[in-house]
PDB file of C-alpha atoms in Angstrom:
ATOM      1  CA  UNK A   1      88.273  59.967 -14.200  1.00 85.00           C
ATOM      2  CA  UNK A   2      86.559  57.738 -11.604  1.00 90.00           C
ATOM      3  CA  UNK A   3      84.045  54.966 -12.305  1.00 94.00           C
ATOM      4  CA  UNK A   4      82.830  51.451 -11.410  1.00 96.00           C
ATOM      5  CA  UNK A   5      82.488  48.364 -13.066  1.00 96.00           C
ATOM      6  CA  UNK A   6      80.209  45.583 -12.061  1.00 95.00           C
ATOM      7  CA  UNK A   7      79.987  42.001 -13.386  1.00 89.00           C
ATOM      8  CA  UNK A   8      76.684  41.870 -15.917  1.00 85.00           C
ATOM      9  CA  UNK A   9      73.314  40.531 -14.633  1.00 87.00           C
ATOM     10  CA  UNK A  10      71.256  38.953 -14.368  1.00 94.00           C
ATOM     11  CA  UNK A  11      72.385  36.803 -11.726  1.00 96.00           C
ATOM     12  CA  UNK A  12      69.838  33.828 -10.997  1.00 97.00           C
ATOM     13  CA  UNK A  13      70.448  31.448  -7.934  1.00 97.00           C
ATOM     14  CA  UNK A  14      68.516  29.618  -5.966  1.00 97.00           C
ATOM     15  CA  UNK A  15      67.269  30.378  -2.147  1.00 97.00           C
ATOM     16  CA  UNK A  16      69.646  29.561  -0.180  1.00 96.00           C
ATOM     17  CA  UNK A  17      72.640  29.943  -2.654  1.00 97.00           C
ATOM     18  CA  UNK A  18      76.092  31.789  -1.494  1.00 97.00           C
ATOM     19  CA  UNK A  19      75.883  35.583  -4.060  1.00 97.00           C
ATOM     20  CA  UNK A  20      78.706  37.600  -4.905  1.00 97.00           C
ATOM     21  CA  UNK A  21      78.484  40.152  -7.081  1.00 97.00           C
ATOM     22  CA  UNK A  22      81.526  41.680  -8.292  1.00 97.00           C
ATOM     23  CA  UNK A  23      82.768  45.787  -8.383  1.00 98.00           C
ATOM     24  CA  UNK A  24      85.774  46.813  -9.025  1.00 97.00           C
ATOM     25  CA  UNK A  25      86.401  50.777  -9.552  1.00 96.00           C
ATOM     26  CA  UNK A  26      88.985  53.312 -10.840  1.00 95.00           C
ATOM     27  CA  UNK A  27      90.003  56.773  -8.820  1.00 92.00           C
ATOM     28  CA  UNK A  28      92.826  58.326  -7.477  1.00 85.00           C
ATOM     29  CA  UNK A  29      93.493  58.226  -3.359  1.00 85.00           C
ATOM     30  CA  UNK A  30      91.139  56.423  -0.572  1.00 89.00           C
ATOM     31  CA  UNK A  31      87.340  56.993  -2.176  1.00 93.00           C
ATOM     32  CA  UNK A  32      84.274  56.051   0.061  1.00 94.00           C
ATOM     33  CA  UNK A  33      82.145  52.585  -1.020  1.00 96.00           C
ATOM     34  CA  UNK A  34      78.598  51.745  -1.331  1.00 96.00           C
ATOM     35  CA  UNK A  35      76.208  49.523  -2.212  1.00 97.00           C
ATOM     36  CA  UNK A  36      72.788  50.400  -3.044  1.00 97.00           C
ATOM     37  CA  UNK A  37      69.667  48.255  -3.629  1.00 96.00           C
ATOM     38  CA  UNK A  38      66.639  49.140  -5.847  1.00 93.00           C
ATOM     39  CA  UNK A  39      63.856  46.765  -4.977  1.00 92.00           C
ATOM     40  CA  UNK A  40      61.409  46.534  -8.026  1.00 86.00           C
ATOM     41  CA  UNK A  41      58.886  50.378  -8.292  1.00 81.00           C
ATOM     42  CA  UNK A  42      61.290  51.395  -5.541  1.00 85.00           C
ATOM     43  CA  UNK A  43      64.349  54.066  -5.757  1.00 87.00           C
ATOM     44  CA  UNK A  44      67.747  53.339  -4.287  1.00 92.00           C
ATOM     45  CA  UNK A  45      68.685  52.524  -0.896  1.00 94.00           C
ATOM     46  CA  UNK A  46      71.485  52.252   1.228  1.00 94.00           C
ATOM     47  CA  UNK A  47      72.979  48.936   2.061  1.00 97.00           C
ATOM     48  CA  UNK A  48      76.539  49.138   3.021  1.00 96.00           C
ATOM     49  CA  UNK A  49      78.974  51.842   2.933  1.00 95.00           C
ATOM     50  CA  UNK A  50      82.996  51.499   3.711  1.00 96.00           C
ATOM     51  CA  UNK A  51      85.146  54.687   3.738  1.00 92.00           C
ATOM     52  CA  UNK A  52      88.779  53.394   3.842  1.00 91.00           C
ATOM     53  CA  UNK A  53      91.101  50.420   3.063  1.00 93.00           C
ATOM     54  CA  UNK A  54      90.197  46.972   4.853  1.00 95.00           C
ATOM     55  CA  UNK A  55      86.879  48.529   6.287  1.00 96.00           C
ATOM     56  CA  UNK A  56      83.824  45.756   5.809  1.00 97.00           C
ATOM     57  CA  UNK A  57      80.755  47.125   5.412  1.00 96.00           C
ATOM     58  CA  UNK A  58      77.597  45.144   6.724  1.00 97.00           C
ATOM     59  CA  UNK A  59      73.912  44.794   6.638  1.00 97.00           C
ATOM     60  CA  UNK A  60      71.021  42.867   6.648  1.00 95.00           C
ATOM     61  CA  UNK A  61      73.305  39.958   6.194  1.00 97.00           C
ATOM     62  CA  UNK A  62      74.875  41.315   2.971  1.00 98.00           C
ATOM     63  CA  UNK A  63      78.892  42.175   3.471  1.00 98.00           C
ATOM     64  CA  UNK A  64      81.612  43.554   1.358  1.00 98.00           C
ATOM     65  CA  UNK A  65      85.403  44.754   2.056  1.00 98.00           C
ATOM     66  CA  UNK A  66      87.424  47.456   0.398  1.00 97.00           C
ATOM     67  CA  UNK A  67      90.424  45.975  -1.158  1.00 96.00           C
ATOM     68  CA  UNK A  68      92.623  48.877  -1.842  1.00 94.00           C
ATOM     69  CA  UNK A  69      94.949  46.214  -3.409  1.00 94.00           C
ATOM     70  CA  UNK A  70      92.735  45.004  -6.171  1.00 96.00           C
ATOM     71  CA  UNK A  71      90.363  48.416  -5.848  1.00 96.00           C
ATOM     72  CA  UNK A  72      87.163  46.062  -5.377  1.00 97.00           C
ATOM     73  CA  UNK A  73      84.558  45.606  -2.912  1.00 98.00           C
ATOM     74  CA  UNK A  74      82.533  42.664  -3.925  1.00 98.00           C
ATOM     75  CA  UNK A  75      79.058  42.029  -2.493  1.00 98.00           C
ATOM     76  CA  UNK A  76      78.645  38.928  -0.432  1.00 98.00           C
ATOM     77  CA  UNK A  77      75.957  36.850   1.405  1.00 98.00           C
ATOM     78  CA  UNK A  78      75.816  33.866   2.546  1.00 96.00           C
ATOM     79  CA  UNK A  79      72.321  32.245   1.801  1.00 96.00           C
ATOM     80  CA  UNK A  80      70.140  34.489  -0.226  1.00 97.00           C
ATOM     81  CA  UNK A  81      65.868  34.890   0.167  1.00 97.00           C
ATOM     82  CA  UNK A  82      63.487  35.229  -2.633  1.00 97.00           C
ATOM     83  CA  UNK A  83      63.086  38.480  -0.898  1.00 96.00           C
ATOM     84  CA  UNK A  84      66.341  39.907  -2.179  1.00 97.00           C
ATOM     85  CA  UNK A  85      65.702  39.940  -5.619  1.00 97.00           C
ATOM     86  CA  UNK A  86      66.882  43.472  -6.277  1.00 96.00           C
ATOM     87  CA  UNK A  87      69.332  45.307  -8.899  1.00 95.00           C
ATOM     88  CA  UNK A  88      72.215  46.043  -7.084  1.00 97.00           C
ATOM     89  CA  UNK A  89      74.809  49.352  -7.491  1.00 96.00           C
ATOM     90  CA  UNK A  90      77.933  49.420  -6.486  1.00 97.00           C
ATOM     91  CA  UNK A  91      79.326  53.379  -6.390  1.00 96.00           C
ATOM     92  CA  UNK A  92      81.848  55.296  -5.183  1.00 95.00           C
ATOM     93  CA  UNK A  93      82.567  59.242  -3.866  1.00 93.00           C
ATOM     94  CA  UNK A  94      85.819  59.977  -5.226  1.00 88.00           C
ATOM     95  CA  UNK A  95      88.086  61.160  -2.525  1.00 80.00           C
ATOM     96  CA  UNK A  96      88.621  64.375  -3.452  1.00 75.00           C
ATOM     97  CA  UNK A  97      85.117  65.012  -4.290  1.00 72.00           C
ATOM     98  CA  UNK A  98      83.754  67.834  -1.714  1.00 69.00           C
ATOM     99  CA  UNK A  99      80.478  68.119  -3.308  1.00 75.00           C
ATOM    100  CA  UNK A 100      79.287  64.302  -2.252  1.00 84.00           C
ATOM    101  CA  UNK A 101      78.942  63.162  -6.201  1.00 91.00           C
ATOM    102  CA  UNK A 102      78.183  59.452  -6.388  1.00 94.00           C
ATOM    103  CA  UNK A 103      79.287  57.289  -9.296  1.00 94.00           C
ATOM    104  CA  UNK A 104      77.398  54.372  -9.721  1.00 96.00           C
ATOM    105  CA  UNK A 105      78.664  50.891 -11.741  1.00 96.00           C
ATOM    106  CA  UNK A 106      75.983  49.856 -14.020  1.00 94.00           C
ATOM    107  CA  UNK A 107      73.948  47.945 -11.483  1.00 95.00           C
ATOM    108  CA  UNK A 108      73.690  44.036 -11.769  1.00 96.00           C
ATOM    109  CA  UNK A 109      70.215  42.017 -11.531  1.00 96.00           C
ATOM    110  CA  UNK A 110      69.613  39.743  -8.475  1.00 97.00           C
ATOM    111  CA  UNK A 111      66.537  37.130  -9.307  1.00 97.00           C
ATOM    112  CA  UNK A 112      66.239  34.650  -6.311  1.00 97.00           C
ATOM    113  CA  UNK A 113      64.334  31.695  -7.240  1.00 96.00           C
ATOM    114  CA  UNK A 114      62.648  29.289  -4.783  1.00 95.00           C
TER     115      UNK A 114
ATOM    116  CA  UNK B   1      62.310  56.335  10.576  1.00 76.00           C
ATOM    117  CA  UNK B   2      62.667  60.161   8.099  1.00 81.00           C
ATOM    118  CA  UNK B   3      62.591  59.175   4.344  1.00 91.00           C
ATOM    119  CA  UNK B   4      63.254  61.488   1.419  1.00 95.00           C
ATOM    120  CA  UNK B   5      60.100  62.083  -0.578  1.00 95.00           C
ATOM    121  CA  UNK B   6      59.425  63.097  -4.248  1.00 96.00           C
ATOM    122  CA  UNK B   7      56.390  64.855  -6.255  1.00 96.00           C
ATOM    123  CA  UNK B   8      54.592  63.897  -8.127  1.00 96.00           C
ATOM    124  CA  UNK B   9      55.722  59.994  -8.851  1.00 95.00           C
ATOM    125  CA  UNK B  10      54.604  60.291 -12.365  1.00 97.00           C
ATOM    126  CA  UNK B  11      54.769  63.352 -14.662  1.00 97.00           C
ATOM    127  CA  UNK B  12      53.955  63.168 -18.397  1.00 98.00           C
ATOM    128  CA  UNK B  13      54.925  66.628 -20.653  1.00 97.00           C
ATOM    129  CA  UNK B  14      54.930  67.279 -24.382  1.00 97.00           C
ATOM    130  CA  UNK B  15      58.092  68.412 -25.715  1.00 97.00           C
ATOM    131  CA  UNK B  16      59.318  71.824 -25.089  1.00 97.00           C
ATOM    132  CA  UNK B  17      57.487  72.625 -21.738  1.00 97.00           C
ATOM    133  CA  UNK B  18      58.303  73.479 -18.468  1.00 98.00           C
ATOM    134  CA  UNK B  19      58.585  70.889 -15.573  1.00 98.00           C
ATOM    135  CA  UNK B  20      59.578  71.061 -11.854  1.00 97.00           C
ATOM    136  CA  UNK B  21      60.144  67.956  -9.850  1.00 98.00           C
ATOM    137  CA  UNK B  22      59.430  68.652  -6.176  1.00 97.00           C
ATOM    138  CA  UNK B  23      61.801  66.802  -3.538  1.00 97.00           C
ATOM    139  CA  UNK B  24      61.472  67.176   0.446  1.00 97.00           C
ATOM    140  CA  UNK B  25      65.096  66.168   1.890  1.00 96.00           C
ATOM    141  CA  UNK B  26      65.365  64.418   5.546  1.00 95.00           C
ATOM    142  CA  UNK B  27      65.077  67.628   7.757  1.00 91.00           C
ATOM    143  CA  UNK B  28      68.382  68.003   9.390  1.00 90.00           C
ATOM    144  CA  UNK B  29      70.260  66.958   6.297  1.00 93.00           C
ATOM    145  CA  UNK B  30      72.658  69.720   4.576  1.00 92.00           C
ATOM    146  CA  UNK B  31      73.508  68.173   0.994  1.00 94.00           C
ATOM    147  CA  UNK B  32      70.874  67.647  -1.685  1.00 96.00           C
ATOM    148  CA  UNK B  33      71.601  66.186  -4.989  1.00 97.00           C
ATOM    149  CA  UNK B  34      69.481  65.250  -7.720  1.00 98.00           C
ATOM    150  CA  UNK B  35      70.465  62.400 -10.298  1.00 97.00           C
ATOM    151  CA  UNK B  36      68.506  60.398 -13.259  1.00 96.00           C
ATOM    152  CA  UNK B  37      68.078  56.918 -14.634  1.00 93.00           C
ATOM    153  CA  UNK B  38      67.410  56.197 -18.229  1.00 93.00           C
ATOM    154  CA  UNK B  39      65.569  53.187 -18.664  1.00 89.00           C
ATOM    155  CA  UNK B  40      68.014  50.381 -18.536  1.00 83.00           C
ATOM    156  CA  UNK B  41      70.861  52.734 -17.986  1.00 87.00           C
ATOM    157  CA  UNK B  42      73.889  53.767 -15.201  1.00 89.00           C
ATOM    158  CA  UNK B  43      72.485  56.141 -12.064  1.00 94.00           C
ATOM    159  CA  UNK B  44      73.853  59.384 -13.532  1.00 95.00           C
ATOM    160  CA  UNK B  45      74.722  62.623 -11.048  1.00 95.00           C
ATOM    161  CA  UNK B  46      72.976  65.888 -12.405  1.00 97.00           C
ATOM    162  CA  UNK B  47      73.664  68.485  -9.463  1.00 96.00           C
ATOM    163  CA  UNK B  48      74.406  68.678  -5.670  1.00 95.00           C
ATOM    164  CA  UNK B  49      73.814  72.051  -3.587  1.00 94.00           C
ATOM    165  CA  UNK B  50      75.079  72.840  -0.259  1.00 92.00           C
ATOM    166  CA  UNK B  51      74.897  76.279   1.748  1.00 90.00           C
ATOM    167  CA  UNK B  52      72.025  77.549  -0.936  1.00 90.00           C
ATOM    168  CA  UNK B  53      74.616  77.120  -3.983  1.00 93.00           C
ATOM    169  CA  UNK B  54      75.415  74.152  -6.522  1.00 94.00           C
ATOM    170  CA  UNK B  55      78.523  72.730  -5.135  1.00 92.00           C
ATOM    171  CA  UNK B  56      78.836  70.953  -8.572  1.00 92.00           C
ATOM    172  CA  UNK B  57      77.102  70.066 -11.450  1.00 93.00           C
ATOM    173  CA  UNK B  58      77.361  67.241 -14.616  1.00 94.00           C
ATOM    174  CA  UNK B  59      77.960  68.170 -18.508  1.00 93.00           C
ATOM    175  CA  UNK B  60      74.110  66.963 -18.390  1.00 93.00           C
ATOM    176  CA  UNK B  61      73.331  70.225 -16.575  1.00 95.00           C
ATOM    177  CA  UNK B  62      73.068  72.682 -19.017  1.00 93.00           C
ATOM    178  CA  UNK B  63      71.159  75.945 -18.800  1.00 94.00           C
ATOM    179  CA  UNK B  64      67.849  74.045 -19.432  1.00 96.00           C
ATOM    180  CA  UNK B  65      68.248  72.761 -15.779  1.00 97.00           C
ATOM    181  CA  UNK B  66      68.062  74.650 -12.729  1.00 97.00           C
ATOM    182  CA  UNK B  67      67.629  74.005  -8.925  1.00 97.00           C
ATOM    183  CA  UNK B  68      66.090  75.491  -6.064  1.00 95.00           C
ATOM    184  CA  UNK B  69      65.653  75.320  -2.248  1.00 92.00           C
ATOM    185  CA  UNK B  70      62.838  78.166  -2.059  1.00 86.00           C
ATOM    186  CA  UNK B  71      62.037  77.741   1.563  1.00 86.00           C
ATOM    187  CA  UNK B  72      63.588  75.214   4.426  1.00 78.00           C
ATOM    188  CA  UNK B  73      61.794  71.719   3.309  1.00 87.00           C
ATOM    189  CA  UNK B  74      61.718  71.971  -0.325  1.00 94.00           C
ATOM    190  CA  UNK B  75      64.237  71.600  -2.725  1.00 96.00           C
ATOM    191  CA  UNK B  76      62.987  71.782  -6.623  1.00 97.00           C
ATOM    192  CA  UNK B  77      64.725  70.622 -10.083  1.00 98.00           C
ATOM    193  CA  UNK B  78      63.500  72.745 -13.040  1.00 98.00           C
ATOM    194  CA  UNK B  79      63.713  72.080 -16.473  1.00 97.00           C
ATOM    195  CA  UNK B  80      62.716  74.984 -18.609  1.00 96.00           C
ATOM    196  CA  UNK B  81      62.136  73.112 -22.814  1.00 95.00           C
ATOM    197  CA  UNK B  82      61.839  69.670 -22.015  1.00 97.00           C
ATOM    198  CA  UNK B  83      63.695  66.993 -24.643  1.00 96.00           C
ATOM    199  CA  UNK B  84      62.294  63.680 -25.912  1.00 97.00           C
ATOM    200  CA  UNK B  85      65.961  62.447 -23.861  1.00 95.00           C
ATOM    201  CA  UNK B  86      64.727  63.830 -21.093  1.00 97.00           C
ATOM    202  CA  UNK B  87      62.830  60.938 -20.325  1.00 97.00           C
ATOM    203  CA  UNK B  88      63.793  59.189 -17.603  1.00 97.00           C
ATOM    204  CA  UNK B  89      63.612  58.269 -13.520  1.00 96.00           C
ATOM    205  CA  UNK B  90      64.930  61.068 -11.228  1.00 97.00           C
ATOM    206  CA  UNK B  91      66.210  61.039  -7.911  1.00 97.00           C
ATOM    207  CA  UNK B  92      66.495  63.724  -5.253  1.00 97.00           C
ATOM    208  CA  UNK B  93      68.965  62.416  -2.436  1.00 96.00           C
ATOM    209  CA  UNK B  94      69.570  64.286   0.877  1.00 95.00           C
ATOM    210  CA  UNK B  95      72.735  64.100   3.167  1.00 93.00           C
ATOM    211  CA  UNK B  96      74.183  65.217   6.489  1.00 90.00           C
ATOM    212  CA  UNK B  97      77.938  65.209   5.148  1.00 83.00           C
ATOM    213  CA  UNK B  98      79.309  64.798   1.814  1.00 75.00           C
ATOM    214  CA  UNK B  99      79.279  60.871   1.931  1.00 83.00           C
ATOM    215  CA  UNK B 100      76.498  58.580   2.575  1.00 87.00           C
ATOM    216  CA  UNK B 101      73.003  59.815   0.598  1.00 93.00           C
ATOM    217  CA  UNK B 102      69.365  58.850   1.184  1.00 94.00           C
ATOM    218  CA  UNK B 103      67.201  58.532  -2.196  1.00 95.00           C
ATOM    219  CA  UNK B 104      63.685  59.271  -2.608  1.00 95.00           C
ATOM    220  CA  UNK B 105      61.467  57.179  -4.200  1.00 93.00           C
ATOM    221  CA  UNK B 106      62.273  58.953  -7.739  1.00 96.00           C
ATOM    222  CA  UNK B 107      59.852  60.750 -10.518  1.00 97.00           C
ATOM    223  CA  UNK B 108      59.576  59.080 -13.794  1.00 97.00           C
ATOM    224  CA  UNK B 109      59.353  61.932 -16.107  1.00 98.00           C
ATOM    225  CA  UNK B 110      57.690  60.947 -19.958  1.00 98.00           C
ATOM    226  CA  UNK B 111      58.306  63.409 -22.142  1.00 97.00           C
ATOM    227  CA  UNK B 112      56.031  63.117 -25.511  1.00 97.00           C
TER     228      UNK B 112
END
């Protein structure tokens, strides 16, 4: 069946720091990507989405590009804030999937320190 | 900007009863799904409903669970004889189309 894998957490850097956070996933055809964000007492929202092969997905600085080659989008940004301390899903809607059913990887930990 | 907003944001139950976890979806969105977190666990799908039917459903979603959209605003997640593993964060999401889904702000349900 389909699912995601991301690289464990936490991830600590320092402000300012280059992030990636790895995702790599498993399913048959072209699914759609996301990334989610969960701020701390908050629920999930969207950050980037990419729906076929070589798409990027951007926002708020963050980036990440569906490689159907190595089936990964990895999360990017170039100079993080304290302010982005998050846990971070990667998930996928398989691409036969009419319903909409999100799979989520097992979210990774973002701690920025200052 | 329309958000996707949950009731109440904290429910504690003893074992056994009935709960229902109110969601109101973003108004001109067509999909509605409801998921869970465990603490310190994956996002996990439970159900999505389209066109006033589940479109599908996990293993999770046994008989003790049941949805509902009783009017055009609300759209409910019952669970009849609540479980000690029923504990957990739940999400109501909302979408225009089968792909990208907005989350409320979850329920954290505390079953005793």
């Amino acid at each position: 069946g389909n699912s995601v894998t991301q690289m464990e957490g936490p991830v600590t850097l320092s402000e300012e720091a280059f992030l990636t956070i790895n995702c790599t996933y498993t399913a048959t055809g072209y699914p759609s990507l996301f990334w989610y964000v969960q701020y701390p007492g908050e629920g999930l929202q969207l950050l980037l989405k990419a729906t076929k092969a070589d798409d990027k997905g951007s926002n708020k600085g963050f980036e990440a590009t569906y490689r159907k080659e190595t089936t990964s989008f990895h999360l990017e940004k170039g100079s993080v804030q304290v302010s982005d301390s998050a846990v971070y899903f990667c998930a996928l809607i398989g691409s036969y999937n009419q319903g909409g059913k999100l799979i989520f990887g097992q979210g990774t930990e973002l701690s920025v320190k200052p | 900007e329309p958000e996707v907003t949950q009731t109440p944001s904290h429910q504690v139950t003893q074992m056994g009863q009935e709960v229902i976890l109110r969601c109101v979806p973003i108004s001109n969105h067509l999909y509605f799904y409801w998921y869970r977190q465990i603490l310190g666990q994956k996002v996990e799908f439970l159900v999505s409903f389209y066109n006033n039917e589940i479109s599908e459903k996990s293993e999770i979603f046994d008989d003790q669970f049941s949805v509902e959209r009783p009017d055009g605003s609300n759209f409910t997640l019952k669970i009849r004889s609540t479980k000690l593993e029923d504990s957990a964060m739940y999400f109501c999401a909302s979408s225009r189309e089968a792909n990208e889904q907005y989350f409320g702000p979850g329920t954290r349900l505390t079953v005793t």
